[in-house]
């Protein structure tokens, strides 16, 4: 799937990280929607068709129910089966990388997010954005 300006959903509970990713991606030509928790993510997925999602693996419980980034990815794929998913977390490792790769059309980046590695991962997932037309 090719998009001129891919729309990406960022699911991140930390406001600084969520806003930083939003600004970084928007500055590189992506259209970005954000969600701070699972309920916002579900609302966004029901309202928009996303080319990709950047999902934090470790999110706070909702009504005392633990919902992980893996679960949110499943919800995204239920609505958009070919969505590209980039999982992010401060805690990675070979098991996390392997699990992401087994899902297909998915990858993992360890936090803190390096902008160069982020761009490379998104490109590998087919989410290359056009440069913004700025004066």
Short mmCIF file of C-alpha atoms in Angstrom, two decimals:
data_model
loop_
_atom_site.label_atom_id
_atom_site.label_comp_id
_atom_site.label_asym_id
_atom_site.label_seq_id
_atom_site.Cartn_x
_atom_site.Cartn_y
_atom_site.Cartn_z
CA UNK A 1 0.00 0.00 0.00
CA UNK A 2 1.48 3.38 -1.00
CA UNK A 3 0.36 6.69 0.42
CA UNK A 4 1.54 10.13 -0.69
CA UNK A 5 1.17 11.44 2.86
CA UNK A 6 0.63 8.42 5.12
CA UNK A 7 -1.56 8.88 8.18
CA UNK A 8 -0.02 7.39 11.29
CA UNK A 9 -1.63 6.74 14.66
CA UNK A 10 0.68 7.32 17.64
CA UNK A 11 -0.46 5.48 20.78
CA UNK A 12 1.67 6.67 23.71
CA UNK A 13 0.60 7.43 27.27
CA UNK A 14 3.51 9.79 28.04
CA UNK A 15 2.46 13.27 26.81
CA UNK A 16 6.02 14.43 26.07
CA UNK A 17 6.78 11.35 23.96
CA UNK A 18 3.39 11.43 22.21
CA UNK A 19 3.68 15.11 21.30
CA UNK A 20 7.34 14.76 20.31
CA UNK A 21 6.56 11.90 17.93
CA UNK A 22 3.58 13.81 16.53
CA UNK A 23 5.69 16.90 15.85
CA UNK A 24 8.60 14.92 14.40
CA UNK A 25 6.35 12.94 12.06
CA UNK A 26 4.30 15.96 11.00
CA UNK A 27 7.51 17.83 10.23
CA UNK A 28 8.49 15.01 7.89
CA UNK A 29 5.24 15.07 5.93
CA UNK A 30 3.13 12.51 7.74
CA UNK A 31 -0.43 13.12 8.82
CA UNK A 32 -0.64 12.17 12.50
CA UNK A 33 -3.39 11.35 14.97
CA UNK A 34 -2.61 10.54 18.59
CA UNK A 35 -4.08 8.51 21.42
CA UNK A 36 -3.05 8.47 25.07
CA UNK A 37 -4.76 5.20 25.98
CA UNK A 38 -6.66 2.23 24.59
CA UNK A 39 -10.06 3.95 24.55
CA UNK A 40 -8.69 6.87 22.53
CA UNK A 41 -6.89 4.43 20.22
CA UNK A 42 -10.10 2.52 19.56
CA UNK A 43 -11.94 5.77 18.82
CA UNK A 44 -9.22 6.84 16.39
CA UNK A 45 -9.13 3.45 14.64
CA UNK A 46 -12.91 3.54 14.21
CA UNK A 47 -12.80 7.10 12.83
CA UNK A 48 -9.81 6.92 10.45
CA UNK A 49 -8.03 4.54 8.15
CA UNK A 50 -4.34 4.53 9.07
CA UNK A 51 -1.42 3.45 6.93
CA UNK A 52 0.59 2.83 10.07
CA UNK A 53 0.65 2.94 13.84
CA UNK A 54 3.41 3.59 16.35
CA UNK A 55 2.35 1.85 19.54
CA UNK A 56 3.95 1.86 22.98
CA UNK A 57 3.95 -1.70 24.28
CA UNK A 58 3.46 -0.71 27.91
CA UNK A 59 0.32 1.33 28.55
CA UNK A 60 -1.51 1.95 31.82
CA UNK A 61 -4.50 -0.27 32.66
CA UNK A 62 -7.99 0.92 31.69
CA UNK A 63 -10.60 0.32 34.40
CA UNK A 64 -8.07 -2.04 36.01
CA UNK A 65 -7.80 -4.09 32.81
CA UNK A 66 -4.33 -4.45 31.32
CA UNK A 67 -4.30 -3.81 27.58
CA UNK A 68 -0.90 -3.98 25.91
CA UNK A 69 0.41 -2.51 22.71
CA UNK A 70 0.14 -6.00 21.21
CA UNK A 71 -3.60 -5.92 21.94
CA UNK A 72 -3.98 -2.49 20.35
CA UNK A 73 -2.16 -3.72 17.24
CA UNK A 74 -4.66 -6.59 17.01
CA UNK A 75 -7.51 -4.07 17.23
CA UNK A 76 -5.92 -1.91 14.52
CA UNK A 77 -5.49 -4.92 12.25
CA UNK A 78 -9.12 -5.95 12.80
CA UNK A 79 -10.13 -2.66 11.14
CA UNK A 80 -7.20 -2.32 8.70
CA UNK A 81 -5.55 -5.70 8.09
CA UNK A 82 -2.57 -4.31 6.16
CA UNK A 83 -1.66 -1.55 8.64
CA UNK A 84 2.07 -1.27 9.31
CA UNK A 85 2.89 -1.33 13.02
CA UNK A 86 5.99 -0.01 14.74
CA UNK A 87 6.13 -1.05 18.39
CA UNK A 88 8.15 1.08 20.80
CA UNK A 89 9.23 0.49 24.38
CA UNK A 90 12.02 1.30 26.79
CA UNK A 91 12.31 -2.45 27.39
CA UNK A 92 13.05 -4.52 24.33
CA UNK A 93 15.17 -7.51 23.64
CA UNK A 94 15.29 -10.36 21.19
CA UNK A 95 11.90 -11.79 22.23
CA UNK A 96 10.13 -8.48 21.56
CA UNK A 97 11.87 -8.03 18.20
CA UNK A 98 11.02 -11.61 17.19
CA UNK A 99 7.38 -11.23 18.20
CA UNK A 100 7.03 -8.01 16.20
CA UNK A 101 8.65 -9.59 13.15
CA UNK A 102 6.41 -12.67 13.38
CA UNK A 103 3.34 -10.44 13.11
CA UNK A 104 4.40 -9.39 9.63
CA UNK A 105 4.50 -5.79 8.42
CA UNK A 106 5.70 -4.79 11.89
CA UNK A 107 8.92 -3.76 13.59
CA UNK A 108 10.26 -2.68 17.00
CA UNK A 109 12.32 0.30 18.17
CA UNK A 110 13.70 0.73 21.65
CA UNK A 111 13.20 4.07 23.43
CA UNK A 112 14.51 6.70 23.42
CA UNK A 113 13.54 6.99 19.78
CA UNK A 114 16.34 8.07 17.48
CA UNK A 115 14.87 10.10 14.56
CA UNK A 116 17.20 8.48 12.01
CA UNK A 117 16.29 4.94 13.13
CA UNK A 118 12.61 5.94 13.22
CA UNK A 119 12.74 7.17 9.62
CA UNK A 120 14.54 3.99 8.55
CA UNK A 121 12.01 1.73 10.30
CA UNK A 122 9.06 3.58 8.81
CA UNK A 123 10.66 3.38 5.37
CA UNK A 124 11.16 -0.38 5.74
CA UNK A 125 7.47 -0.66 6.61
CA UNK A 126 6.56 1.22 3.42
CA UNK A 127 5.64 4.42 5.23
CA UNK A 128 7.82 6.95 3.44
CA UNK A 129 6.40 10.45 3.52
CA UNK A 130 6.92 13.23 1.04
CA UNK A 131 8.95 16.18 2.26
CA UNK A 132 6.79 19.05 3.40
CA UNK A 133 6.62 22.11 1.15
CA UNK A 134 7.92 24.76 3.51
CA UNK A 135 9.32 28.12 2.45
#
